[in-house]
Coordinates of N, CA and C in Angstrom, one line a residue:
M17 N 129.6 87.8 85.2 CA 130.8 88.4 84.7 C 131.0 87.9 83.2
K18 N 131.2 88.9 82.3 CA 131.5 88.6 80.9 C 133.0 88.8 80.7
I19 N 133.5 88.0 79.7 CA 134.9 88.2 79.4 C 135.1 88.6 78.0
S20 N 135.8 89.7 77.8 CA 136.0 90.2 76.4 C 137.4 89.9 76.0
R21 N 137.5 89.2 74.8 CA 138.8 88.8 74.2 C 138.9 89.4 72.8
A22 N 140.1 89.8 72.5 CA 140.4 90.3 71.2 C 141.1 89.1 70.4
R23 N 140.8 89.0 69.1 CA 141.4 88.0 68.3 C 142.3 88.5 67.2
L24 N 142.5 89.8 67.2 CA 143.2 90.4 66.1 C 144.7 90.5 66.4
L25 N 145.1 90.5 67.7 CA 146.5 90.7 68.0 C 147.1 89.4 68.4
P26 N 148.4 89.2 68.1 CA 149.1 88.0 68.3 C 149.3 87.8 69.8
S27 N 149.3 86.5 70.2 CA 149.4 86.2 71.7 C 150.9 85.9 72.0
S28 N 151.8 86.8 71.6 CA 153.2 86.7 71.8 C 153.6 87.9 72.7
W29 N 154.5 87.6 73.6 CA 155.0 88.6 74.6 C 156.5 88.8 74.4
Q30 N 156.9 90.0 74.5 CA 158.3 90.3 74.3 C 159.2 89.7 75.4
K31 N 160.2 88.9 75.0 CA 161.1 88.3 76.0 C 162.2 89.2 76.3
P32 N 162.5 89.5 77.6 CA 163.5 90.4 78.0 C 164.9 89.9 77.5
Q33 N 165.7 90.9 76.9 CA 167.0 90.6 76.5 C 168.0 90.6 77.6
S34 N 167.7 91.3 78.7 CA 168.5 91.4 79.9 C 167.6 91.3 81.1
S35 N 168.2 90.8 82.2 CA 167.4 90.7 83.4 C 167.1 92.0 84.0
I36 N 167.9 93.1 83.7 CA 167.7 94.4 84.4 C 166.9 95.3 83.5
L37 N 165.8 95.8 84.1 CA 165.0 96.8 83.4 C 165.7 98.2 83.4
F38 N 166.1 98.6 84.6 CA 166.8 99.9 84.7 C 167.4 100.0 86.1
S39 N 168.3 100.9 86.3 CA 168.9 101.2 87.6 C 168.5 102.6 88.0
E40 N 168.4 102.7 89.3 CA 167.9 104.0 89.8 C 168.5 104.2 91.2
S41 N 169.3 105.3 91.4 CA 170.0 105.5 92.6 C 170.8 104.3 93.0
N42 N 170.6 103.7 94.1 CA 171.3 102.5 94.5 C 170.5 101.2 94.3
F43 N 169.5 101.3 93.5 CA 168.6 100.2 93.3 C 168.6 99.7 91.9
K44 N 168.4 98.4 91.7 CA 168.1 97.8 90.4 C 166.7 97.3 90.3
V45 N 166.1 97.6 89.2 CA 164.7 97.0 88.9 C 164.9 96.0 87.8
K46 N 164.6 94.7 88.1 CA 165.0 93.7 87.2 C 163.9 92.6 87.2
Y47 N 164.0 91.8 86.2 CA 163.1 90.6 86.1 C 163.5 89.5 87.1
I48 N 162.6 88.9 87.7 CA 162.9 87.8 88.6 C 162.9 86.5 87.8
K49 N 164.2 86.1 87.4 CA 164.3 85.0 86.4 C 165.1 83.8 87.0
S50 N 166.2 84.1 87.7 CA 167.1 83.0 88.1 C 166.4 82.3 89.3
E51 N 166.9 81.1 89.5 CA 166.3 80.3 90.6 C 166.5 81.0 92.0
K52 N 167.7 81.6 92.1 CA 168.0 82.3 93.4 C 167.0 83.5 93.6
D53 N 166.8 84.2 92.5 CA 165.9 85.4 92.6 C 164.4 84.9 92.9
K54 N 164.0 83.8 92.3 CA 162.7 83.3 92.5 C 162.5 82.9 93.9
V55 N 163.5 82.2 94.5 CA 163.4 81.8 95.9 C 163.3 83.0 96.8
M56 N 164.1 84.1 96.5 CA 164.0 85.3 97.3 C 162.6 85.9 97.2
S57 N 162.0 85.8 96.0 CA 160.6 86.4 95.8 C 159.6 85.6 96.6
Y58 N 159.7 84.2 96.6 CA 158.8 83.4 97.3 C 158.9 83.6 98.8
Q59 N 160.2 83.8 99.2 CA 160.4 84.0 100.7 C 159.8 85.4 101.1
L60 N 160.0 86.4 100.3 CA 159.4 87.7 100.6 C 157.9 87.6 100.6
R61 N 157.3 87.0 99.6 CA 155.9 86.8 99.6 C 155.4 86.0 100.9
H62 N 156.1 85.0 101.3 CA 155.7 84.3 102.5 C 155.7 85.2 103.7
R63 N 156.8 86.1 103.8 CA 156.8 87.0 104.9 C 155.6 87.9 105.0
I64 N 155.2 88.4 103.8 CA 154.1 89.3 103.8 C 152.7 88.7 103.8
F65 N 152.5 87.8 102.9 CA 151.1 87.2 102.7 C 150.8 86.1 103.6
C66 N 151.8 85.4 104.2 CA 151.5 84.3 105.1 C 151.7 84.8 106.5
N67 N 152.9 85.4 106.8 CA 153.2 85.7 108.2 C 152.5 87.0 108.7
E68 N 152.6 88.0 107.8 CA 152.1 89.4 108.2 C 150.6 89.5 108.0
L69 N 150.2 89.3 106.8 CA 148.7 89.5 106.4 C 147.9 88.3 106.7
K70 N 148.5 87.1 106.7 CA 147.8 85.8 106.9 C 146.7 85.6 105.9
W71 N 146.9 86.0 104.7 CA 146.0 85.8 103.6 C 146.1 84.4 103.0
V72 N 147.3 83.8 103.2 CA 147.7 82.5 102.6 C 148.2 81.7 103.7
P73 N 147.9 80.4 103.8 CA 148.5 79.5 104.8 C 150.0 79.4 104.8
R74 N 150.6 79.3 106.0 CA 152.1 79.2 106.0 C 152.5 77.9 105.5
R75 N 153.8 77.9 105.0 CA 154.4 76.7 104.5 C 155.7 76.4 105.2
E76 N 156.0 75.1 105.3 CA 157.2 74.7 106.1 C 158.5 75.2 105.5
D77 N 158.5 75.4 104.1 CA 159.7 75.9 103.5 C 159.8 77.4 103.4
S78 N 158.8 78.1 104.0 CA 158.7 79.5 104.1 C 158.8 80.2 102.7
Q79 N 158.2 79.5 101.7 CA 158.1 80.0 100.3 C 156.6 80.0 99.9
E80 N 156.1 81.2 99.5 CA 154.7 81.3 99.0 C 154.7 81.2 97.5
V81 N 154.2 80.1 97.0 CA 154.1 79.8 95.6 C 152.7 79.3 95.3
D82 N 152.2 79.7 94.1 CA 150.9 79.2 93.6 C 150.9 78.9 92.2
S83 N 149.8 78.4 91.7 CA 149.7 78.0 90.3 C 149.8 79.1 89.3
Y84 N 149.6 80.3 89.7 CA 149.7 81.5 88.8 C 151.2 81.8 88.4
D85 N 152.1 81.3 89.2 CA 153.5 81.6 89.0 C 154.1 81.0 87.7
K86 N 153.6 79.9 87.3 CA 154.1 79.2 86.2 C 154.3 80.0 84.9
D87 N 153.2 80.7 84.6 CA 153.3 81.5 83.3 C 153.3 83.0 83.5
A88 N 153.6 83.4 84.7 CA 153.7 84.9 85.1 C 155.0 85.5 84.9
T89 N 155.1 86.8 84.8 CA 156.3 87.5 84.8 C 156.4 88.3 86.1
S90 N 157.5 88.2 86.8 CA 157.7 89.0 88.0 C 158.8 90.0 87.9
I91 N 158.6 91.1 88.5 CA 159.6 92.2 88.6 C 159.9 92.5 90.0
G92 N 161.2 92.7 90.3 CA 161.6 93.0 91.6 C 162.5 94.3 91.7
V93 N 162.6 94.9 92.9 CA 163.5 96.0 93.2 C 164.5 95.4 94.2
Y94 N 165.8 95.6 93.8 CA 166.9 95.1 94.6 C 167.8 96.2 95.1
N95 N 168.2 96.1 96.4 CA 169.0 97.2 96.9 C 170.5 97.0 96.6
E96 N 171.3 97.8 97.1 CA 172.8 97.8 96.8 C 173.4 96.5 97.2
A97 N 172.9 95.8 98.2 CA 173.4 94.6 98.7 C 172.9 93.4 97.9
G98 N 172.0 93.6 96.9 CA 171.5 92.6 96.1 C 170.3 91.9 96.7
N99 N 169.7 92.5 97.8 CA 168.6 91.9 98.4 C 167.3 92.4 97.8
L100 N 166.3 91.5 97.6 CA 165.0 91.8 97.1 C 164.2 92.6 98.1
V101 N 163.8 93.8 97.8 CA 163.0 94.6 98.8 C 161.6 94.9 98.4
S102 N 161.3 94.6 97.1 CA 159.9 94.8 96.6 C 159.7 94.0 95.4
M103 N 158.5 93.5 95.1 CA 158.2 92.8 93.9 C 156.7 92.8 93.5
V104 N 156.5 92.5 92.3 CA 155.1 92.4 91.8 C 155.1 91.3 90.7
R105 N 153.9 90.7 90.6 CA 153.7 89.6 89.5 C 152.7 90.1 88.5
I106 N 153.1 89.8 87.2 CA 152.2 90.2 86.1 C 151.6 89.0 85.4
I107 N 150.3 88.9 85.3 CA 149.6 87.8 84.7 C 149.1 88.4 83.4
V108 N 149.5 87.8 82.3 CA 149.0 88.3 81.0 C 147.6 87.7 80.6
S109 N 147.0 88.3 79.6 CA 145.6 87.9 79.3 C 145.5 86.5 78.7
D110 N 146.6 85.9 78.2 CA 146.5 84.5 77.7 C 146.1 83.6 78.9
N111 N 146.4 84.0 80.1 CA 146.2 83.1 81.3 C 145.1 83.6 82.1
T112 N 144.7 82.7 83.1 CA 143.5 83.0 83.9 C 144.0 84.1 84.9
F113 N 143.1 85.2 85.1 CA 143.4 86.2 86.1 C 142.8 85.7 87.4
M114 N 143.4 86.2 88.5 CA 142.9 85.9 89.8 C 141.5 86.5 90.0
L115 N 141.2 87.6 89.3 CA 139.8 88.2 89.3 C 138.8 87.2 88.7
E116 N 139.2 86.3 87.8 CA 138.3 85.3 87.3 C 138.0 84.2 88.2
K117 N 139.1 83.7 88.9 CA 139.0 82.5 89.7 C 138.9 82.7 91.2
E118 N 139.7 83.7 91.7 CA 139.8 83.9 93.2 C 138.8 85.0 93.6
F119 N 138.7 86.1 92.8 CA 138.0 87.3 93.3 C 136.8 87.7 92.4
P120 N 136.1 86.8 91.8 CA 135.0 87.3 90.9 C 133.9 88.1 91.6
F121 N 133.8 87.8 92.9 CA 132.8 88.5 93.7 C 133.1 90.0 93.9
L122 N 134.4 90.4 93.5 CA 134.7 91.9 93.6 C 134.3 92.6 92.3
L123 N 133.8 91.9 91.3 CA 133.4 92.6 90.1 C 131.9 92.8 90.1
E124 N 131.4 93.9 89.6 CA 130.0 94.2 89.6 C 129.3 93.2 88.6
D125 N 128.0 93.0 88.9 CA 127.3 92.0 88.1 C 127.3 92.5 86.6
G126 N 127.6 91.5 85.7 CA 127.6 91.9 84.3 C 128.8 92.6 83.8
Y127 N 129.8 92.8 84.7 CA 131.0 93.5 84.3 C 131.7 92.7 83.2
N128 N 132.1 93.4 82.1 CA 132.8 92.8 81.0 C 134.3 92.8 81.2
L129 N 134.9 91.7 81.8 CA 136.3 91.7 82.1 C 137.1 91.6 80.9
R130 N 138.0 92.6 80.8 CA 138.9 92.7 79.6 C 139.9 91.5 79.6
K131 N 140.0 90.8 78.5 CA 141.1 89.8 78.4 C 141.8 90.0 77.0
E132 N 141.8 91.2 76.6 CA 142.5 91.5 75.4 C 144.0 91.5 75.6
R133 N 144.7 91.6 74.5 CA 146.2 91.5 74.5 C 146.8 92.7 75.2
D134 N 146.0 93.8 75.3 CA 146.5 95.1 75.9 C 146.2 95.2 77.4
T135 N 145.9 94.0 78.0 CA 145.4 94.1 79.4 C 146.2 93.0 80.2
V136 N 146.6 93.3 81.4 CA 147.2 92.3 82.3 C 146.7 92.5 83.7
E137 N 147.0 91.6 84.6 CA 146.6 91.7 86.0 C 147.9 91.7 86.9
L138 N 147.9 92.6 87.8 CA 149.0 92.7 88.8 C 148.6 91.9 90.1
S139 N 149.5 91.2 90.7 CA 149.2 90.5 91.9 C 150.5 90.3 92.7
R140 N 150.4 89.9 93.9 CA 151.5 89.7 94.8 C 152.5 90.8 94.9
L141 N 152.0 92.0 94.8 CA 152.8 93.2 95.0 C 153.1 93.4 96.5
C142 N 154.3 93.6 96.9 CA 154.6 93.7 98.3 C 156.0 94.4 98.4
V143 N 156.2 95.0 99.6 CA 157.4 95.7 100.0 C 157.9 95.1 101.3
A144 N 159.1 94.8 101.4 CA 159.7 94.3 102.7 C 159.5 95.3 103.8
P145 N 159.1 94.9 105.0 CA 158.8 95.8 106.1 C 160.0 96.8 106.3
E146 N 161.2 96.3 106.2 CA 162.4 97.2 106.5 C 162.6 98.3 105.4
A147 N 161.9 98.1 104.3 CA 162.1 99.1 103.2 C 160.9 100.0 103.0
R148 N 159.9 99.9 103.8 CA 158.6 100.6 103.6 C 158.7 102.1 103.9
N149 N 159.6 102.5 104.8 CA 159.8 103.9 105.1 C 161.0 104.5 104.3
A150 N 161.6 103.7 103.5 CA 162.8 104.2 102.8 C 162.4 105.1 101.6
T151 N 163.1 106.1 101.4 CA 162.9 107.0 100.2 C 164.2 107.3 99.6
F152 N 164.2 107.7 98.3 CA 165.4 108.2 97.7 C 165.0 109.5 96.9
A153 N 166.0 110.4 96.7 CA 165.7 111.6 96.0 C 166.5 111.7 94.8
D154 N 166.0 112.3 93.8 CA 166.7 112.6 92.6 C 166.2 114.0 92.0
N155 N 166.6 114.3 90.8 CA 166.3 115.7 90.3 C 164.8 115.7 89.9
F156 N 164.0 114.7 90.1 CA 162.6 114.7 89.8 C 161.8 114.6 91.1
G157 N 162.4 114.6 92.3 CA 161.7 114.6 93.5 C 162.1 113.5 94.4
L158 N 161.2 113.3 95.5 CA 161.4 112.2 96.5 C 160.5 111.1 96.2
H159 N 161.0 109.9 96.2 CA 160.2 108.7 95.9 C 160.3 107.6 96.9
V160 N 159.3 106.8 97.1 CA 159.3 105.6 97.9 C 159.6 104.4 97.0
I161 N 160.0 103.3 97.7 CA 160.5 102.2 96.9 C 159.5 101.6 96.0
S162 N 158.2 101.6 96.4 CA 157.2 101.0 95.6 C 157.0 101.8 94.3
M163 N 157.4 103.1 94.2 CA 157.3 103.8 93.0 C 158.2 103.2 91.9
L164 N 159.4 102.7 92.4 CA 160.3 102.1 91.4 C 159.6 100.8 90.8
L165 N 158.8 100.1 91.6 CA 158.1 99.0 91.1 C 157.1 99.4 90.0
Y166 N 156.3 100.4 90.3 CA 155.3 100.9 89.4 C 156.0 101.4 88.1
K167 N 157.1 102.0 88.3 CA 157.9 102.5 87.1 C 158.3 101.3 86.2
G168 N 158.8 100.2 86.9 CA 159.2 99.0 86.2 C 158.0 98.4 85.4
V169 N 156.8 98.3 86.1 CA 155.6 97.8 85.4 C 155.3 98.7 84.2
Y170 N 155.4 100.0 84.4 CA 155.1 100.9 83.3 C 156.0 100.6 82.1
H171 N 157.3 100.5 82.3 CA 158.2 100.2 81.2 C 157.9 98.8 80.5
W172 N 157.6 97.8 81.4 CA 157.3 96.5 80.8 C 156.0 96.6 80.0
C173 N 155.0 97.4 80.4 CA 153.8 97.6 79.6 C 154.1 98.3 78.3
L174 N 154.9 99.3 78.3 CA 155.3 100.0 77.1 C 155.9 99.0 76.1
A175 N 156.8 98.2 76.6 CA 157.5 97.2 75.7 C 156.6 96.2 75.1
N176 N 155.5 95.9 75.8 CA 154.6 94.9 75.4 C 153.2 95.4 75.0
T177 N 153.2 96.7 74.7 CA 151.9 97.4 74.2 C 150.7 97.1 75.1
V178 N 151.0 97.1 76.4 CA 149.9 96.9 77.3 C 149.4 98.2 77.8
R179 N 148.1 98.5 77.8 CA 147.5 99.7 78.2 C 146.8 99.7 79.6
Y180 N 146.2 98.5 79.9 CA 145.3 98.4 81.0 C 145.9 97.4 82.0
I181 N 145.8 97.7 83.3 CA 146.2 96.7 84.4 C 145.1 96.6 85.4
Y182 N 144.7 95.4 85.7 CA 143.8 95.1 86.8 C 144.6 94.9 88.1
M183 N 143.9 95.2 89.2 CA 144.5 94.9 90.5 C 143.4 94.8 91.6
V184 N 143.7 94.0 92.6 CA 142.9 93.9 93.8 C 143.6 94.5 95.0
V185 N 143.1 95.6 95.6 CA 143.8 96.3 96.6 C 142.8 96.6 97.8
E186 N 143.4 97.1 98.9 CA 142.6 97.6 99.9 C 142.0 98.9 99.4
Q187 N 140.7 99.3 99.9 CA 140.1 100.5 99.4 C 141.0 101.7 99.7
R188 N 141.6 101.6 100.9 CA 142.5 102.7 101.3 C 143.7 102.9 100.3
V189 N 144.2 101.8 99.8 CA 145.3 101.9 98.9 C 144.8 102.4 97.6
Y190 N 143.6 102.0 97.2 CA 143.0 102.5 95.9 C 142.9 104.0 96.0
R191 N 142.5 104.6 97.1 CA 142.3 106.0 97.2 C 143.7 106.7 97.2
L192 N 144.7 106.1 97.8 CA 146.0 106.6 97.8 C 146.6 106.6 96.4
L193 N 146.4 105.5 95.7 CA 146.9 105.5 94.3 C 146.4 106.6 93.5
C194 N 145.1 106.8 93.6 CA 144.4 107.9 92.8 C 145.0 109.3 93.2
A195 N 145.2 109.5 94.5 CA 145.7 110.7 95.0 C 147.2 111.0 94.6
K196 N 147.9 109.9 94.3 CA 149.3 110.0 94.0 C 149.6 110.1 92.5
G197 N 148.5 110.1 91.7 CA 148.6 110.3 90.2 C 148.3 109.1 89.4
F198 N 147.7 108.0 90.0 CA 147.3 106.8 89.3 C 145.8 106.8 89.2
P199 N 145.2 107.2 88.1 CA 143.8 107.3 88.0 C 143.1 106.0 87.8
C200 N 143.0 105.2 88.9 CA 142.4 103.9 88.9 C 140.9 104.1 88.9
K201 N 140.2 103.1 88.3 CA 138.7 103.1 88.2 C 138.2 101.8 88.9
L202 N 137.2 101.9 89.8 CA 136.7 100.7 90.4 C 135.9 99.9 89.4
V203 N 135.9 98.6 89.5 CA 135.1 97.8 88.6 C 134.1 96.9 89.4
G204 N 133.9 97.4 90.7 CA 132.9 96.7 91.5 C 132.9 97.4 92.9
A205 N 131.9 97.1 93.7 CA 131.8 97.7 95.0 C 132.8 97.1 96.0
P206 N 133.2 97.9 97.0 CA 134.1 97.4 98.1 C 133.4 96.2 98.8
V207 N 134.3 95.2 99.1 CA 133.8 94.0 99.9 C 134.7 93.8 101.1
V208 N 134.1 93.6 102.2 CA 134.9 93.3 103.4 C 135.3 91.8 103.4
M209 N 136.6 91.6 103.4 CA 137.2 90.3 103.4 C 137.2 89.6 104.8
P210 N 137.4 88.3 104.8 CA 137.3 87.6 106.1 C 138.2 88.2 107.2
D211 N 139.4 88.8 106.8 CA 140.3 89.4 107.8 C 139.9 90.8 108.2
G212 N 138.8 91.3 107.7 CA 138.3 92.6 108.0 C 138.7 93.7 107.1
V213 N 139.6 93.4 106.1 CA 140.1 94.4 105.1 C 139.0 94.6 104.1
E214 N 138.8 95.9 103.8 CA 137.9 96.3 102.7 C 138.6 96.3 101.4
A215 N 138.3 95.4 100.5 CA 139.0 95.2 99.3 C 138.2 95.7 98.1
V216 N 138.9 96.1 97.0 CA 138.3 96.6 95.8 C 139.1 96.0 94.6
A217 N 138.4 95.9 93.5 CA 139.0 95.6 92.2 C 139.0 96.8 91.4
A218 N 140.1 97.1 90.8 CA 140.3 98.4 90.0 C 141.1 98.1 88.7
I219 N 140.9 99.1 87.8 CA 141.7 99.0 86.5 C 142.3 100.4 86.3
L220 N 143.6 100.3 85.8 CA 144.3 101.5 85.5 C 144.6 101.6 84.0
D221 N 144.4 102.7 83.4 CA 144.7 103.0 82.0 C 145.9 103.8 81.9
W222 N 147.0 103.2 81.4 CA 148.3 104.0 81.4 C 148.2 105.2 80.5
R223 N 147.4 105.2 79.4 CA 147.3 106.4 78.6 C 146.6 107.5 79.4
E224 N 145.6 107.2 80.2 CA 145.0 108.2 81.1 C 146.0 108.7 82.1
F225 N 146.8 107.8 82.6 CA 147.9 108.2 83.6 C 148.8 109.2 82.9
E226 N 149.1 109.0 81.7 CA 150.0 110.0 81.0 C 149.3 111.3 80.7
M227 N 148.0 111.3 80.3 CA 147.3 112.5 80.0 C 147.1 113.3 81.2
V228 N 146.7 112.7 82.4 CA 146.5 113.4 83.6 C 147.8 114.0 84.1
N229 N 148.9 113.3 84.1 CA 150.1 113.7 84.8 C 150.9 114.7 83.9
I230 N 150.7 114.7 82.6 CA 151.4 115.7 81.8 C 151.0 117.1 82.2
V231 N 149.8 117.2 82.8 CA 149.3 118.5 83.2 C 149.5 118.7 84.7
R232 N 149.1 117.6 85.5 CA 149.1 117.8 87.0 C 150.5 117.5 87.6
R233 N 151.2 116.5 87.1 CA 152.5 116.1 87.7 C 153.5 115.8 86.6
P234 N 153.9 116.9 85.9 CA 154.8 116.6 84.7 C 156.1 116.0 85.2
K235 N 156.6 116.4 86.4 CA 157.9 115.8 86.8 C 157.8 114.3 87.1
L236 N 156.6 113.9 87.6 CA 156.4 112.5 87.8 C 156.4 111.7 86.5
L237 N 155.7 112.3 85.5 CA 155.6 111.6 84.2 C 157.0 111.6 83.6
E238 N 157.7 112.6 83.7 CA 159.1 112.7 83.1 C 160.0 111.6 83.7
W239 N 159.9 111.5 85.1 CA 160.6 110.5 85.8 C 160.2 109.1 85.3
F240 N 158.9 108.8 85.2 CA 158.5 107.5 84.8 C 159.0 107.2 83.4
S241 N 159.1 108.2 82.6 CA 159.5 107.9 81.2 C 161.0 107.7 81.0
R242 N 161.8 108.0 82.0 CA 163.2 107.8 81.9 C 163.6 106.5 82.6
Y243 N 164.7 105.9 82.0 CA 165.2 104.6 82.5 C 166.1 104.9 83.8
Q244 N 166.7 106.0 83.8 CA 167.6 106.3 85.0 C 167.7 107.8 85.2
S245 N 167.5 108.2 86.5 CA 167.7 109.6 86.8 C 169.1 110.0 86.7
S246 N 169.4 111.2 86.5 CA 170.7 111.7 86.2 C 171.5 112.1 87.5
R247 N 170.8 112.2 88.6 CA 171.5 112.6 89.8 C 171.1 111.8 91.0
P248 N 171.6 110.6 91.1 CA 171.2 109.7 92.2 C 171.7 110.3 93.6
T249 N 171.0 110.0 94.6 CA 171.4 110.5 95.9 C 171.2 109.4 96.9
K250 N 171.6 109.6 98.2 CA 171.5 108.6 99.2 C 170.1 108.2 99.6
L251 N 170.0 107.0 100.0 CA 168.7 106.5 100.5 C 168.4 107.2 101.8
R252 N 167.1 107.5 102.0 CA 166.7 108.2 103.3 C 165.6 107.3 103.9
Q253 N 165.4 107.6 105.2 CA 164.3 106.9 105.9 C 163.4 108.0 106.4
Q254 N 162.1 107.9 106.1 CA 161.1 108.9 106.5 C 160.1 108.2 107.4
R255 N 159.7 108.9 108.4 CA 158.8 108.4 109.4 C 157.3 108.7 109.0
G256 N 156.5 107.8 109.4 CA 155.0 108.0 109.1 C 154.7 108.3 107.7
S257 N 155.4 107.6 106.8 CA 155.2 107.9 105.3 C 153.9 107.3 104.9
D258 N 153.2 108.1 104.1 CA 151.9 107.7 103.5 C 152.3 107.0 102.1
S259 N 153.2 106.0 102.2 CA 153.7 105.4 101.0 C 152.8 104.4 100.5
L260 N 153.0 104.0 99.2 CA 152.2 103.0 98.5 C 152.9 101.7 98.6
H261 N 153.1 101.2 99.9 CA 153.8 100.0 100.1 C 152.9 98.8 100.4
Q262 N 151.6 99.1 100.5 CA 150.7 98.0 100.9 C 150.6 97.0 99.9
A263 N 150.3 95.8 100.3 CA 150.3 94.6 99.4 C 149.1 94.6 98.5
F264 N 149.3 94.0 97.3 CA 148.2 93.7 96.4 C 148.0 92.2 96.6
S265 N 146.8 91.7 96.1 CA 146.5 90.3 96.3 C 147.5 89.4 95.6

């Protein structure tokens, strides 16, 4: 594995002026900054990654925390009651990616891992089980909760001039992301993990996302580009949803 770093861009990241990125229907997409919000995020991660998936050992305090949290930015989706229902962690290129330390075996031999200023890694993406079949409708269509999270990441990336995002996902999730309008590219062959899950490492180019969807899914792109939809409606529950709620590493 080779690491490509840029030296021309400053290693400074825009600090949020407000904790809230945007509001949508009855949800708020916001930075996880306060101690209360951090505890909620660690508890949600413990539910998913320790209890449900068993990727990480359980902890007595029921909070899943690791060394990557110290310098990471986390974004969450909160419902009307103020409960955290979905979250993702963003690791910037100044810091070590999980692909470098935890998952280098998912990269093809000789792959040039981007560590430029325009590249980040997503991890710990998850949706609470009770919110996975929830959808909400607006004048741009019907959306699942995880789409609010992706929209939040998109706006964070725009504010910080980030173009590329790495992720480690199930191969099934990778295919679903591509089918839903996120043109991810594999950076290595699928690997069967100890729990039997077939995992892949992928990279998404936001500029390609825009170019593809301005033609194929203009409503999706317009919705992504707006901070708030103009006609919020009630939350719905859908059965058997092929939603993008599955966890990221």
